[in-house]
XYZ file of C-alpha atoms in Angstrom:
231
model
C 0.149 -28.773 -13.577
C -1.578 -27.125 -16.262
C -0.371 -25.092 -19.094
C -1.276 -22.001 -17.109
C -0.139 -23.489 -13.835
C 3.299 -23.854 -15.921
C 3.490 -20.081 -16.464
C 2.650 -19.035 -13.226
C 5.603 -21.857 -12.127
C 8.025 -20.290 -14.234
C 7.081 -16.576 -12.406
C 7.726 -18.358 -9.046
C 10.752 -20.126 -9.984
C 12.097 -16.773 -11.181
C 11.510 -15.017 -7.513
C 12.817 -18.672 -5.995
C 15.872 -18.704 -7.243
C 16.472 -14.946 -8.461
C 19.815 -14.563 -6.604
C 21.639 -16.851 -8.719
C 19.354 -15.965 -11.881
C 21.162 -12.524 -11.021
C 24.542 -13.572 -11.199
C 24.105 -15.957 -14.006
C 23.179 -12.721 -15.914
C 25.105 -8.860 -16.888
C 23.225 -6.880 -15.368
C 22.476 -5.841 -19.650
C 20.489 -8.527 -19.131
C 18.958 -8.513 -16.098
C 18.421 -5.182 -16.490
C 16.173 -6.304 -20.190
C 14.997 -8.873 -18.008
C 13.755 -6.505 -15.303
C 12.585 -4.283 -17.891
C 10.381 -7.729 -20.186
C 8.703 -8.521 -16.433
C 7.911 -4.355 -16.102
C 6.368 -4.719 -19.876
C 4.084 -8.051 -18.549
C 2.813 -6.611 -14.881
C 1.917 -3.447 -17.547
C 0.034 -5.424 -20.199
C -3.495 -5.285 -20.276
C -5.464 -8.441 -18.617
C -7.941 -8.877 -21.138
C -5.554 -8.987 -24.170
C -4.749 -12.585 -23.747
C -2.141 -12.058 -27.281
C -0.168 -9.429 -26.103
C 0.365 -11.096 -22.582
C 1.943 -14.061 -24.721
C 3.969 -11.771 -26.692
C 5.132 -9.714 -23.201
C 5.587 -13.669 -21.922
C 7.659 -14.858 -24.871
C 9.561 -10.660 -23.509
C 10.228 -12.786 -20.765
C 11.574 -15.595 -22.202
C 14.396 -13.798 -24.391
C 15.649 -12.141 -21.805
C 15.767 -16.052 -19.510
C 17.979 -17.701 -22.506
C 21.569 -16.082 -21.513
C 20.791 -18.617 -17.949
C 22.922 -21.707 -18.053
C 21.395 -25.464 -18.868
C 20.492 -27.162 -15.740
C 19.525 -24.168 -13.564
C 16.397 -24.346 -12.222
C 14.393 -21.991 -14.224
C 16.134 -21.826 -17.940
C 15.009 -26.008 -17.040
C 12.173 -24.646 -16.497
C 11.822 -23.230 -20.335
C 13.020 -25.676 -21.888
C 10.661 -28.703 -20.253
C 6.789 -29.111 -22.374
C 4.960 -28.027 -19.959
C 5.612 -24.569 -20.709
C 3.843 -25.465 -24.140
C 0.275 -23.942 -25.326
C -1.143 -20.581 -25.478
C -2.187 -18.854 -22.319
C -5.394 -19.899 -20.597
C -5.660 -17.216 -18.331
C -3.720 -14.222 -18.890
C -5.005 -12.595 -15.920
C -2.821 -14.616 -13.445
C 0.006 -14.777 -15.544
C -0.134 -10.212 -15.425
C -0.554 -10.928 -11.408
C 1.527 -13.133 -11.029
C 3.966 -10.507 -13.026
C 3.446 -7.882 -10.560
C 3.444 -9.753 -7.051
C 6.690 -10.566 -8.026
C 7.869 -7.517 -8.833
C 6.936 -6.158 -5.662
C 8.725 -9.234 -4.038
C 11.922 -8.126 -5.823
C 11.130 -4.609 -4.807
C 10.632 -5.487 -1.452
C 13.894 -8.011 -1.314
C 15.978 -4.414 -1.730
C 17.084 -4.221 1.587
C 18.807 -0.163 1.346
C 17.946 1.889 -1.655
C 19.993 1.733 -4.818
C 20.220 3.484 -7.859
C 17.801 2.892 -10.344
C 19.981 1.111 -12.958
C 19.463 3.696 -16.292
C 17.247 1.664 -18.585
C 17.916 3.839 -21.366
C 21.372 3.646 -21.577
C 21.295 -0.202 -21.729
C 18.611 -0.308 -23.954
C 20.677 1.849 -26.215
C 23.988 0.290 -26.136
C 22.244 -2.621 -27.164
C 20.222 -0.854 -29.996
C 23.377 0.782 -30.999
C 25.482 -2.507 -30.936
C 21.966 -4.475 -33.090
C 23.031 -1.450 -35.599
C 26.970 -1.920 -36.333
C 25.863 -5.384 -37.706
C 26.196 -5.609 -41.152
C 23.140 -4.037 -42.370
C 21.398 -2.781 -45.467
C 18.951 0.006 -46.652
C 15.204 0.016 -47.078
C 15.445 1.014 -50.773
C 17.791 -2.465 -51.023
C 15.539 -4.256 -49.604
C 12.854 -3.591 -52.028
C 15.091 -4.589 -54.910
C 15.620 -7.937 -53.572
C 11.526 -8.528 -53.457
C 11.278 -7.255 -56.728
C 10.224 -3.332 -55.478
C 7.812 -4.599 -53.206
C 7.791 -3.978 -49.228
C 9.872 -6.969 -47.106
C 7.641 -9.814 -45.537
C 6.262 -8.889 -41.998
C 8.921 -11.447 -40.529
C 11.836 -9.399 -42.359
C 13.941 -7.560 -39.602
C 13.790 -4.302 -40.055
C 15.566 -1.791 -36.722
C 14.771 1.896 -36.842
C 17.945 3.776 -37.262
C 17.742 7.713 -36.444
C 20.689 8.132 -38.646
C 20.530 6.063 -41.955
C 16.353 5.130 -41.698
C 14.950 1.623 -41.197
C 18.048 -1.522 -41.884
C 17.479 -4.477 -42.209
C 20.261 -6.999 -40.769
C 21.969 -8.396 -43.525
C 21.876 -12.094 -42.288
C 18.829 -12.827 -43.165
C 19.530 -12.477 -47.222
C 21.281 -14.885 -49.096
C 23.936 -13.857 -51.435
C 24.446 -11.806 -54.521
C 20.868 -9.903 -54.520
C 18.660 -13.161 -53.102
C 15.348 -12.479 -50.811
C 15.454 -13.756 -47.629
C 16.469 -16.826 -45.862
C 12.809 -19.294 -44.990
C 14.672 -20.516 -42.119
C 15.388 -16.955 -41.155
C 11.463 -16.080 -41.741
C 10.456 -19.336 -39.746
C 12.418 -18.553 -36.383
C 11.263 -14.560 -36.750
C 7.490 -15.757 -37.063
C 8.378 -17.720 -33.729
C 10.524 -14.321 -32.044
C 7.426 -12.204 -33.571
C 10.298 -9.542 -35.354
C 6.639 -7.950 -36.570
C 6.401 -7.105 -32.926
C 9.744 -6.465 -31.166
C 12.642 -6.674 -33.708
C 15.501 -5.926 -31.485
C 14.688 -9.275 -29.522
C 15.157 -11.236 -32.195
C 17.773 -9.125 -33.658
C 19.546 -9.922 -30.132
C 18.247 -13.886 -30.969
C 20.067 -13.720 -33.818
C 23.246 -11.638 -32.764
C 24.065 -12.767 -29.607
C 25.635 -15.985 -28.873
C 23.656 -18.806 -27.971
C 24.193 -21.405 -25.918
C 22.301 -24.212 -27.109
C 24.075 -23.752 -30.469
C 27.495 -22.952 -29.108
C 27.270 -19.315 -31.731
C 25.499 -16.852 -32.573
C 22.396 -18.093 -34.803
C 23.683 -15.963 -37.618
C 27.022 -17.016 -37.879
C 25.445 -20.197 -38.200
C 23.209 -20.031 -41.600
C 24.307 -21.962 -44.211
C 26.098 -24.374 -42.032
C 23.757 -25.918 -40.031
C 20.420 -27.819 -41.040
C 17.598 -24.956 -40.426
C 15.378 -27.447 -38.123
C 18.413 -27.017 -35.150
C 17.677 -23.181 -35.652
C 14.604 -23.143 -36.107
C 14.562 -25.758 -33.208
C 16.557 -23.569 -30.905
C 14.097 -20.656 -31.340
C 11.069 -23.606 -30.586
C 13.083 -24.209 -27.763
C 12.790 -20.702 -26.271
C 9.658 -19.765 -27.789
C 7.496 -22.223 -26.842
C 9.161 -24.073 -24.186
C 9.816 -27.715 -25.387
């Protein structure tokens, strides 16, 4: 099976196993997945990098699925590694999947308040210990931190940088954090990257941020790579 065919197969598996996916996810997780699928379906087909980012968002939204689930198994297989070779087909597949899911609705039901759910997730992430922009600049000798450092905009306090990213004392960012954040495209989707670090991870048995300094860095990188690249 080609790489692109495997990616289309992932979308097909989502449609085929939607009931069990639906049951395995919380309402918040399910809404996030539908939002990410909508983002993929709305992506310009000619923009391969944008399609890759949107597809990565779908993968991130699927990471709470238990190991052994057919969709999770597809994610964890090497068949999904590589670049998107035909973005137009991937976007079309997402649109077709969303249309099939809409057609399955046996009766009209109120749409979930996506904005409220997203807002709740972001408030939770902003409640984690964090540093202000001036504190982070001081750690980098007065310079702006690299783009891989997660920056979360707070409407009250201004930009916040989750504290787990930084070594003790006045140190700069962990090298492994920067490496993982590059995989997670933290400069594009800082909220998704922060959620990966601060939420429970089935593969690792705990929130990845809590394992910094305890788990070998390559295991953290491997967990992120398995999710993002599918190997």
